[in-house]
Tab-separated table of C-alpha atoms in Angstrom:
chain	number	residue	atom	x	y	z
P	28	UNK	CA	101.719	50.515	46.004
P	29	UNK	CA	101.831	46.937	48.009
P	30	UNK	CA	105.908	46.643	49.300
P	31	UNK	CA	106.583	49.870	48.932
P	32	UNK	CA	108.203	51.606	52.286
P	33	UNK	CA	106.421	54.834	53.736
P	34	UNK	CA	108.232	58.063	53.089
P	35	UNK	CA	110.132	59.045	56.317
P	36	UNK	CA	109.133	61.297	58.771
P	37	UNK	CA	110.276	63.791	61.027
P	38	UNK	CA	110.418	62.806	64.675
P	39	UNK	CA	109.963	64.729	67.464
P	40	UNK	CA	111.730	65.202	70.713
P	41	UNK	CA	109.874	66.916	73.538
P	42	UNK	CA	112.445	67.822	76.559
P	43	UNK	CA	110.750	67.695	79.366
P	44	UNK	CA	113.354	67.005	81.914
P	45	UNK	CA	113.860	69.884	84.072
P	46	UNK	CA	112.546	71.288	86.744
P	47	UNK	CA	110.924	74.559	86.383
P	48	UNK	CA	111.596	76.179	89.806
P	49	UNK	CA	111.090	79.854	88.672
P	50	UNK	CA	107.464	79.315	87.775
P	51	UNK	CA	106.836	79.814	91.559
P	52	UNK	CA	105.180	76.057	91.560
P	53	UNK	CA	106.999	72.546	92.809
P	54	UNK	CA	105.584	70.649	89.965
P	55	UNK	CA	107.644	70.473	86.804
P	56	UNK	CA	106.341	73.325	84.830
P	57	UNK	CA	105.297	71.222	81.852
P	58	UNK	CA	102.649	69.073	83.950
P	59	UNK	CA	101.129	72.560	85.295
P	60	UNK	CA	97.819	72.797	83.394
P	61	UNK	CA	97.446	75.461	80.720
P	62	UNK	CA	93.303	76.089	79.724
P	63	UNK	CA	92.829	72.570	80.812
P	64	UNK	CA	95.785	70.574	79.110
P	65	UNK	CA	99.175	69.831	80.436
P	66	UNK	CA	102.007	71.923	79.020
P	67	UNK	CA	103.666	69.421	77.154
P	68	UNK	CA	100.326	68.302	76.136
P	69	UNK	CA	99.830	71.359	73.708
P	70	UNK	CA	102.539	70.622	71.743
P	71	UNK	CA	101.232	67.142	70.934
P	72	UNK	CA	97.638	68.750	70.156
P	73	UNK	CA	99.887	71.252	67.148
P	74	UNK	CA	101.605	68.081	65.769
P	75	UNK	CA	98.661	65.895	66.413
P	76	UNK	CA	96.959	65.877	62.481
P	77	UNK	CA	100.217	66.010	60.565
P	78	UNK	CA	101.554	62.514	59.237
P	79	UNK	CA	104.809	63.777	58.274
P	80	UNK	CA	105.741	64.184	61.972
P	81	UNK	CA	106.562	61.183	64.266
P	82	UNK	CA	107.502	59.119	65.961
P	83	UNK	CA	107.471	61.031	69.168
P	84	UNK	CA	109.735	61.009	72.377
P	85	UNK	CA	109.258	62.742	75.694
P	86	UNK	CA	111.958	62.902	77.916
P	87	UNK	CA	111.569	63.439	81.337
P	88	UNK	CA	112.887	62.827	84.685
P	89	UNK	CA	113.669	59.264	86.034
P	90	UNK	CA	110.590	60.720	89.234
P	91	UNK	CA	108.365	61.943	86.337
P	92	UNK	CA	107.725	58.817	83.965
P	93	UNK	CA	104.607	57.599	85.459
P	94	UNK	CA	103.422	60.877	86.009
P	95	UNK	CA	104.252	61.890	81.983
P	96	UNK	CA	102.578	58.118	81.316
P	97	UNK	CA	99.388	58.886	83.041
P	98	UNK	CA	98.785	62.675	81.583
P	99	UNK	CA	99.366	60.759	78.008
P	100	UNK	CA	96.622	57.870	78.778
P	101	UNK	CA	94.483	60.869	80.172
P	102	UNK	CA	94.832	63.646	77.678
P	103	UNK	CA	96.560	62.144	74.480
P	104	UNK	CA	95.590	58.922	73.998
P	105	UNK	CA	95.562	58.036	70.657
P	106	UNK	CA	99.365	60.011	70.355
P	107	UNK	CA	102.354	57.128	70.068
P	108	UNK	CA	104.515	58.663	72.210
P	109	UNK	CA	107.744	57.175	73.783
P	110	UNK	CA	109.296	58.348	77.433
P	111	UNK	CA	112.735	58.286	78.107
P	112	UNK	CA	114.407	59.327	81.064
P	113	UNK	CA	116.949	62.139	80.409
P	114	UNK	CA	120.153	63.058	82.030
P	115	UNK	CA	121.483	65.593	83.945
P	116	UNK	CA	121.862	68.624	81.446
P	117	UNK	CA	120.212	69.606	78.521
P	118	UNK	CA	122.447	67.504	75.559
P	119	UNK	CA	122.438	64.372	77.768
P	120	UNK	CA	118.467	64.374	77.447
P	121	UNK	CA	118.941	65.121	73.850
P	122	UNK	CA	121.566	62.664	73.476
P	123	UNK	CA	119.264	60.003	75.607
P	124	UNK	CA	116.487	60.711	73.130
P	125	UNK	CA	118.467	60.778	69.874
P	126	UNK	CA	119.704	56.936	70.681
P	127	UNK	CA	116.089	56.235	71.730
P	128	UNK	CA	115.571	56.877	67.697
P	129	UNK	CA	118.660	55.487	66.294
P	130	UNK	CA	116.589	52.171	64.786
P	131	UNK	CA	114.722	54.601	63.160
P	132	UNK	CA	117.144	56.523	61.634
P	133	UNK	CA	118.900	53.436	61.050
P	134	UNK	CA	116.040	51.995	58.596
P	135	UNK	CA	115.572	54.747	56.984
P	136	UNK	CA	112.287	55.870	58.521
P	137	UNK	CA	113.104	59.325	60.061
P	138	UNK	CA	115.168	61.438	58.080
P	139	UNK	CA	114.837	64.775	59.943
P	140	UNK	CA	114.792	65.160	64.138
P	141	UNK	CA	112.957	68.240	65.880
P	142	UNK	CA	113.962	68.942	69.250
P	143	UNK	CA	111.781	71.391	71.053
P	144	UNK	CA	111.163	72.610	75.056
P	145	UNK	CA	108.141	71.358	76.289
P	146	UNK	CA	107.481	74.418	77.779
P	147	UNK	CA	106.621	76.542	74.685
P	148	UNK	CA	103.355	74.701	74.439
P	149	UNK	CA	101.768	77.438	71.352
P	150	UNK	CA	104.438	77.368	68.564
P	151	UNK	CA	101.435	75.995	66.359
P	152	UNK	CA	101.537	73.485	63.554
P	153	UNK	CA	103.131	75.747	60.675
P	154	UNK	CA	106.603	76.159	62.473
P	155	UNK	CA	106.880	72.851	62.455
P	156	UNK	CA	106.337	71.725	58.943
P	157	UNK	CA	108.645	75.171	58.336
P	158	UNK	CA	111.360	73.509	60.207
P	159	UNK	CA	111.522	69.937	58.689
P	160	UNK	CA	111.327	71.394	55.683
P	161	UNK	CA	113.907	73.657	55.629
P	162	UNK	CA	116.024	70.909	57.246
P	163	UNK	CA	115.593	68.489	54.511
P	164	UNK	CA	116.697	71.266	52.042
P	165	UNK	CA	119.698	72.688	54.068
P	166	UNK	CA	120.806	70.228	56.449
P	167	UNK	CA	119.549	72.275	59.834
P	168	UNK	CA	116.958	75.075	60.876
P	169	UNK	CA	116.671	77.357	63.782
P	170	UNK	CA	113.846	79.148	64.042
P	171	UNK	CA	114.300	82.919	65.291
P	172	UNK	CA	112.380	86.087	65.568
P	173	UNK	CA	114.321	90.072	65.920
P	174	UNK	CA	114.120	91.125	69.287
P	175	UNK	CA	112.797	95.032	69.786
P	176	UNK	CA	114.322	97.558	71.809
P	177	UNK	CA	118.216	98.780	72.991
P	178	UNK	CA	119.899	95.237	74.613
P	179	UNK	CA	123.150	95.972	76.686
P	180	UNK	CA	125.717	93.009	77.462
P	181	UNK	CA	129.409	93.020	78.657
P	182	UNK	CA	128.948	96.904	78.223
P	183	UNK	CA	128.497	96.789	74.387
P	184	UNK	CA	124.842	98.215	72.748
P	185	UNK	CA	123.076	96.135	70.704
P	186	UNK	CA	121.044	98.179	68.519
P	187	UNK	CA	116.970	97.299	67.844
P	188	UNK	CA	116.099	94.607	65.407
P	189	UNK	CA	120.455	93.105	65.334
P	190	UNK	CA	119.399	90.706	68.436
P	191	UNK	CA	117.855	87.650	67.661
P	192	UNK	CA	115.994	85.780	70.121
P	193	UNK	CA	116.554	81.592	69.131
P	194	UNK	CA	113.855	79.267	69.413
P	195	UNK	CA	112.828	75.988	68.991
P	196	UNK	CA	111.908	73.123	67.618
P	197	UNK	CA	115.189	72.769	65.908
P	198	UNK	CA	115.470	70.708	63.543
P	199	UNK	CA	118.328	68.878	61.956
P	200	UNK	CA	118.520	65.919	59.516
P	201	UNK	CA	118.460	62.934	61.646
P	202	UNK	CA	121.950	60.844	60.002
P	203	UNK	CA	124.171	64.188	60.482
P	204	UNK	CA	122.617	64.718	64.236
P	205	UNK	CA	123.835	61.316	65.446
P	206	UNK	CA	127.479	61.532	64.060
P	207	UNK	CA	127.311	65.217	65.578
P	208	UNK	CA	126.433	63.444	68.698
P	209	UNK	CA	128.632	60.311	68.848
P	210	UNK	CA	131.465	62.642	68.130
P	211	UNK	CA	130.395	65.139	71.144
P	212	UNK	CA	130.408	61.917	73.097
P	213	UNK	CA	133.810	60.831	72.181
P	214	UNK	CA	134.890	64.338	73.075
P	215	UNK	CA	133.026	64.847	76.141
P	216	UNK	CA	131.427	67.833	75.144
P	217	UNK	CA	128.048	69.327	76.020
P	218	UNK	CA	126.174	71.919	73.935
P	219	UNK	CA	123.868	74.754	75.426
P	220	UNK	CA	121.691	73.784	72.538
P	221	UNK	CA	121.114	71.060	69.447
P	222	UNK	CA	122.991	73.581	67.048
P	223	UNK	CA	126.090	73.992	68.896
P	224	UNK	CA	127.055	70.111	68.623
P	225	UNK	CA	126.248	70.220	65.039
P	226	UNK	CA	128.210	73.486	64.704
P	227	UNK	CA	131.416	72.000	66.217
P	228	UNK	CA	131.151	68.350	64.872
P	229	UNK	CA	129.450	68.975	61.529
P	230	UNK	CA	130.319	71.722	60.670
P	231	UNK	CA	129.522	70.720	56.506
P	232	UNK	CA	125.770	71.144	57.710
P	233	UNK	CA	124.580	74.565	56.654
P	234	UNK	CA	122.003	75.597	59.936
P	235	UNK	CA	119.839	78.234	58.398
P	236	UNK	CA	117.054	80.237	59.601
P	237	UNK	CA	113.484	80.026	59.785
P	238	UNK	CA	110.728	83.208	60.955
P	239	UNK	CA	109.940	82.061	64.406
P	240	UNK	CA	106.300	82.610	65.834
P	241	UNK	CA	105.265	85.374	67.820
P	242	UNK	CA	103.138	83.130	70.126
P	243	UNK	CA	106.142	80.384	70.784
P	244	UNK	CA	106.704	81.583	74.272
P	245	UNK	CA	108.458	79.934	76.538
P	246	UNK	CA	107.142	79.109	79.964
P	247	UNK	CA	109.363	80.495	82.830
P	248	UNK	CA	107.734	82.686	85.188
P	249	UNK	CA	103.911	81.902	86.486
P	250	UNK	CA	102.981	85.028	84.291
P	251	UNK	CA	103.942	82.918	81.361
P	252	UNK	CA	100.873	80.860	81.568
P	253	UNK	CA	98.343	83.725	81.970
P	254	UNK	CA	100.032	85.317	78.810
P	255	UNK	CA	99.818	81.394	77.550
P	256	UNK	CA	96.285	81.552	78.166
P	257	UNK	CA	95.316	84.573	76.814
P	258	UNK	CA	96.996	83.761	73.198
P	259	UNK	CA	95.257	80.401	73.554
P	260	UNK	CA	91.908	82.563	74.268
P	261	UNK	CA	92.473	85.000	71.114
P	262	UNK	CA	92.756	81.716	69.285
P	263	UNK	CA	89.721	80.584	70.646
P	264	UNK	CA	91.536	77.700	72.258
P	265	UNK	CA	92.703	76.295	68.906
P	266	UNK	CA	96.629	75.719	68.588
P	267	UNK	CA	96.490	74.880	65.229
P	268	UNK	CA	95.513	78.619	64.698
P	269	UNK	CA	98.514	79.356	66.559
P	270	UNK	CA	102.062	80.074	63.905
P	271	UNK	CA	104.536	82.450	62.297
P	272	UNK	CA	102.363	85.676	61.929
P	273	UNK	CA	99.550	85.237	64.665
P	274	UNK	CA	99.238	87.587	67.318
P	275	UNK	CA	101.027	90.608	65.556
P	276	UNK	CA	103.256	89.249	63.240
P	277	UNK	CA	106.742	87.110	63.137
């Protein structure tokens, strides 16, 4: 119908800003190529052919936006992506790419953030749209899969299958995330992750849990890529194949 505004969308927040040192390598780990894309470049391929998802913001390093500029022009070109410079932890990036959306979220236009590492380039299109949704419904979503074997910590046993290894995107409906965030501003407080600033200064939103993906590996080590490439190979080089359930399961 002529007038009438778009639904909104879910944007998406790629974190880009570290450094990557234990891949072996001096380049950021998300500009190392992976079967002849970028990292971070994956992740745009997944989300590429879903409408529901954008706008799009990459935050990097204040050394690294030219750098993330040129790898878009070159490998994602028709993607509408916005680069921010982050800070110097993980919640001031956040935080630095949150008020990069606030208009946004202001008109009404995104409803629900995603916040995911750059560096798990194969979490494939599925966990996405799993994520947004869920947030719409409950307020947040972490995605998470049960971690096998015997884990020991502080001397205590963990036994198989009670650990649960956290991933991301997570997702969080937009309105909530920036009062969360203004109010961990106020306080000077810094989260290890998205959830814990919601957990502490919105605590009404109910974060609930999504299957994560078997293939949404992050990339530490170098060995990370080769396993990167071979789940990239078994997909025949197709990400959107990539999702909860492929390669053995969620």
């Amino acid at each position: 119908m002529t007038g009438q505004q778009a639904p909104p969308r879910a944007a998406l927040v790629l974190l880009a800003a570290g450094t990557g040192s234990r891949t072996g390598h001096r380049t950021n780990k998300v500009f190392l190529p992976l079967a002849g894309r970028r990292v971070f470049v994956w992740t745009l391929d997944a989300t590429a052919a879903d409408p529901a998802i954008g706008p799009v913001v990459l935050v990097v390093r204040a050394d690294e936006v030219e750098a993330a500029r040129a790898v878009l022009a070159r490998e994602a070109p028709r993607r509408d992506v916005r680069v921010v410079v982050g800070g110097a932890s993980r919640h001031a990036s956040e935080w630095a790419a949150v008020q990069e959306l606030l208009p946004s979220i202001e008109q009404g236009e995104v409803d629900v953030v995603l916040i995911h590492d750059a560096a798990r380039p194969l979490s494939g299109p599925g966990l996405f749209r799993d994520v947004a949704a869920a947030a719409r419904q409950h307020g947040g979503a972490v995605p998470g899969r049960r971690q096998p074997g015997l884990l020991h910590r502080d001397g205590l046993a963990v036994r198989a299958g009670e650990a649960v290894g956290v991933q991301t995107p997570q997702g969080f409906t937009a309105r909530e995330l920036v009062a969360a965030y203004r109010a961990a501003a106020d306080a000077g407080f810094e989260g290890s992750d998205t959830a814990a600033s919601i957990e502490r200064f919105a605590p009404q939103v109910r974060i609930c849990n999504v299957p994560g993906s078997s293939t949404n590996i992050k990339i530490t080590y170098a060995e990370d890529l080769f396993l990167a490439e071979a789940l990239l190979a078994r997909s025949s080089f197709d990400v959107r194949r990539l999702g909860p359930g492929a390669a053995g399961g969620s």
